[in-house]
Amino acid sequence: MPEPLADRLERRPVVESTLSFRGRVWDVRTDRVDLGEAGVVTRDYVDHTGAVAVLALDDDDRAVVIQQYRHPVAAYDWEVPAGLLDVDGEPPHLTAARELHEEADLEAGRWATLVDHWSSPGGSSEGLRIYLARDLTEVPETERHERQGEELGMPVRRVPLDDLVAGVLAGRLHSPTLVIAVLAAEALRARGWSGLRPADAPWPSRSPGRSAR
């Protein structure tokens, strides 16, 4: 039997690296990369901190989704709660719990790693981990996060997982993290949730660009 298919994590030598643009949230770097026989090539990419997201499921298999305005695509899209890994030393699963608290006014009694992905491996170093959160409870009103900016007045809904799967396949829902989370959850639910990894599972593929410096 052949070994299971797996991405090979191998950083090629960087001959030169230049900060081409410093942004408010992430930067753009220009690297000259030695590909061996293929020679030295120049690549521009977003140097990203990495992020986490949460598919929160209640006892009726309804997922918690939020709606935000996303200017680059000129749309109010439906997403799952998510956030950047921008607090030094904070474990990713605790970042996910904080984002669920802040964006959906929820806490969860059970956590697991649902799926990991690279948002755009040809142009960004962002590694993103999606967690499955269950046993949900409401955060008391006096302890809720005061939302600002894009999050101000943000709609929060609970939608049956089956309806989200249908929306993804019909082309009505476009957020890549929501799409991945919903389809991964549907596949794992069909297996009785067999194969879920623990919330603190190793994450070697997290943001290889920034973590390498």
Coordinates of C-alpha atoms in Angstrom, one line a residue:
M1 CA 0.0 0.0 0.0
P2 CA 1.4 3.5 -0.9
E3 CA 1.7 6.0 1.9
P4 CA -1.2 8.4 2.4
L5 CA -0.8 11.6 0.3
A6 CA 0.7 14.4 2.3
D7 CA 2.2 17.9 1.5
R8 CA 6.0 18.0 1.9
L9 CA 7.1 20.9 4.1
E10 CA 10.4 22.0 2.7
R11 CA 11.5 25.7 2.5
R12 CA 13.8 26.3 -0.4
P13 CA 16.8 28.6 0.2
V14 CA 15.9 32.4 0.1
V15 CA 18.8 34.3 -1.6
E16 CA 17.3 37.7 -0.8
S17 CA 14.1 38.9 1.0
T18 CA 12.8 42.4 0.8
L19 CA 9.8 44.1 2.6
S20 CA 8.0 45.5 -0.4
F21 CA 4.9 46.8 1.4
R22 CA 4.1 47.3 5.1
G23 CA 0.3 47.1 5.7
R24 CA -1.9 47.6 8.6
V25 CA -2.7 43.9 9.1
W26 CA -0.1 42.1 6.9
D27 CA 3.0 42.8 4.8
V28 CA 4.0 42.0 1.2
R29 CA 7.5 40.5 0.7
T30 CA 9.6 39.9 -2.4
D31 CA 11.8 36.9 -2.1
R32 CA 14.4 35.5 -4.5
V33 CA 14.2 31.8 -4.1
D34 CA 16.7 29.1 -5.2
L35 CA 14.8 26.2 -6.8
G36 CA 17.9 24.2 -7.6
E37 CA 17.9 23.1 -11.2
A38 CA 15.1 25.4 -12.0
G39 CA 17.3 28.4 -11.0
V40 CA 16.5 31.4 -8.9
V41 CA 13.0 32.9 -9.2
T42 CA 11.4 36.0 -7.7
R43 CA 8.1 35.7 -5.8
D44 CA 5.9 38.3 -4.2
Y45 CA 3.6 37.1 -1.4
V46 CA 1.6 38.3 1.6
D47 CA 3.5 37.6 4.7
H48 CA 0.7 36.6 7.1
T49 CA 0.5 36.0 10.8
G50 CA -1.9 33.0 10.4
A51 CA -5.5 32.8 11.6
V52 CA -8.1 30.6 13.2
A53 CA -11.8 30.0 12.6
V54 CA -14.6 28.2 14.4
L55 CA -17.4 26.1 13.2
A56 CA -19.7 26.2 16.3
L57 CA -22.5 23.6 16.2
D58 CA -25.4 23.5 18.6
D59 CA -27.3 20.5 19.8
D60 CA -29.6 20.7 16.8
D61 CA -26.7 20.7 14.3
R62 CA -27.1 24.3 13.5
A63 CA -23.9 26.2 12.8
V64 CA -23.3 29.8 14.0
V65 CA -22.5 32.2 11.1
I66 CA -21.9 35.9 11.0
Q67 CA -22.2 38.4 8.2
Q68 CA -19.5 41.1 7.5
Y69 CA -18.8 43.6 4.7
R70 CA -15.7 42.6 2.8
H71 CA -14.5 45.5 0.7
P72 CA -12.2 43.6 -1.8
V73 CA -15.1 41.5 -3.1
A74 CA -17.8 44.3 -2.5
A75 CA -20.1 42.0 -0.6
Y76 CA -21.6 41.2 2.8
D77 CA -20.6 37.6 3.0
W78 CA -21.6 34.9 5.5
E79 CA -18.7 33.5 7.4
V80 CA -17.8 31.5 10.5
P81 CA -16.2 33.4 13.5
A82 CA -12.5 33.9 12.8
G83 CA -9.5 36.0 13.7
L84 CA -5.8 36.6 13.3
L85 CA -3.1 34.9 15.4
D86 CA -1.8 38.3 16.5
V87 CA -1.3 37.9 20.2
D88 CA 2.2 36.7 20.9
G89 CA 2.3 33.4 22.8
E90 CA -1.4 32.8 22.8
P91 CA -2.2 29.1 21.8
P92 CA -4.3 29.0 18.7
H93 CA -7.2 27.2 20.3
L94 CA -7.5 29.9 22.9
T95 CA -7.5 32.5 20.1
A96 CA -10.4 30.6 18.6
A97 CA -12.3 30.6 21.9
R98 CA -11.7 34.4 22.2
E99 CA -13.0 35.0 18.7
L100 CA -16.1 32.9 19.4
H101 CA -16.7 34.9 22.5
E102 CA -16.1 38.3 20.8
E103 CA -17.9 37.7 17.5
A104 CA -20.8 35.4 18.5
D105 CA -21.2 35.9 22.3
L106 CA -20.7 32.2 22.8
E107 CA -18.5 29.8 24.8
A108 CA -18.0 26.1 24.1
G109 CA -17.5 23.1 26.3
R110 CA -16.0 20.9 23.7
W111 CA -13.3 21.7 21.2
A112 CA -11.6 19.8 18.4
T113 CA -9.5 20.5 15.3
L114 CA -11.7 20.2 12.2
V115 CA -9.3 21.0 9.3
D116 CA -6.2 23.0 8.4
H117 CA -5.6 24.8 5.1
W118 CA -3.5 27.5 3.4
S119 CA -5.8 30.3 2.2
S120 CA -3.8 31.0 -1.0
P121 CA -0.5 29.1 -1.1
G122 CA 0.6 30.7 -4.4
G123 CA 0.4 34.2 -2.9
S124 CA 0.2 34.1 0.8
S125 CA 1.9 32.4 3.7
E126 CA -1.4 32.3 5.7
G127 CA -2.0 29.0 7.5
L128 CA -5.5 28.8 8.9
R129 CA -6.9 26.2 11.4
I130 CA -10.6 25.6 11.7
Y131 CA -12.0 24.3 15.0
L132 CA -15.2 22.5 15.8
A133 CA -16.9 23.9 18.9
R134 CA -19.8 22.2 20.6
D135 CA -21.7 22.3 23.9
L136 CA -22.4 26.0 23.3
T137 CA -23.5 28.5 26.0
E138 CA -24.4 32.2 25.8
V139 CA -22.0 34.7 27.2
P140 CA -23.8 36.9 29.8
E141 CA -24.7 40.3 28.5
T142 CA -22.5 42.1 31.0
E143 CA -19.5 40.2 29.7
R144 CA -20.0 40.6 26.0
H145 CA -17.5 42.2 23.7
E146 CA -18.3 45.7 22.4
R147 CA -18.1 45.4 18.6
Q148 CA -16.7 48.2 16.4
G149 CA -15.8 48.8 12.8
E150 CA -16.9 46.0 10.4
E151 CA -18.2 44.0 13.4
L152 CA -20.6 46.8 14.5
G153 CA -24.2 45.6 14.1
M154 CA -23.0 42.3 12.7
P155 CA -25.8 39.8 12.1
V156 CA -25.3 36.4 13.9
R157 CA -27.5 33.5 12.9
R158 CA -27.8 29.7 13.6
V159 CA -28.3 27.8 10.3
P160 CA -28.8 24.0 9.9
L161 CA -25.6 22.4 8.6
D162 CA -27.5 20.8 5.8
D163 CA -28.7 24.2 4.6
L164 CA -25.2 25.5 4.6
V165 CA -24.0 22.5 2.6
A166 CA -26.8 23.2 0.1
G167 CA -25.9 26.9 -0.1
V168 CA -22.2 26.1 -0.8
L169 CA -23.0 23.6 -3.5
A170 CA -25.6 26.0 -5.1
G171 CA -23.0 28.8 -5.3
R172 CA -24.8 31.1 -2.8
L173 CA -22.1 31.1 -0.2
H174 CA -18.5 32.0 -1.1
S175 CA -16.3 32.5 2.0
P176 CA -13.5 30.0 1.6
T177 CA -13.2 29.2 5.3
L178 CA -17.0 28.7 5.6
V179 CA -17.0 26.5 2.5
I180 CA -14.1 24.3 3.8
A181 CA -15.5 24.2 7.3
V182 CA -19.0 23.2 6.2
L183 CA -17.9 20.5 3.8
A184 CA -15.4 19.1 6.3
A185 CA -18.0 19.0 9.0
E186 CA -20.5 17.2 6.7
A187 CA -17.9 14.6 5.8
L188 CA -16.9 14.0 9.4
R189 CA -20.5 13.9 10.6
A190 CA -21.2 11.2 8.1
R191 CA -18.4 9.2 9.8
G192 CA -19.8 9.8 13.3
W193 CA -17.1 12.4 13.9
S194 CA -14.4 9.8 13.7
G195 CA -11.1 11.4 12.8
L196 CA -11.4 14.6 14.7
R197 CA -8.0 15.8 16.1
P198 CA -7.6 17.3 19.5
A199 CA -7.8 21.1 19.8
D200 CA -4.1 21.3 20.6
A201 CA -3.0 19.0 17.8
P202 CA 0.4 19.8 16.2
W203 CA 0.3 22.4 13.4
P204 CA 3.5 22.2 11.5
S205 CA 2.1 23.9 8.4
R206 CA 1.1 27.1 10.2
S207 CA 2.2 30.3 8.4
P208 CA 5.6 29.1 7.1
G209 CA 6.6 32.5 5.7
R210 CA 6.6 34.5 8.9
S211 CA 7.5 31.7 11.2
A212 CA 10.7 31.0 9.3
R213 CA 12.2 34.5 10.2

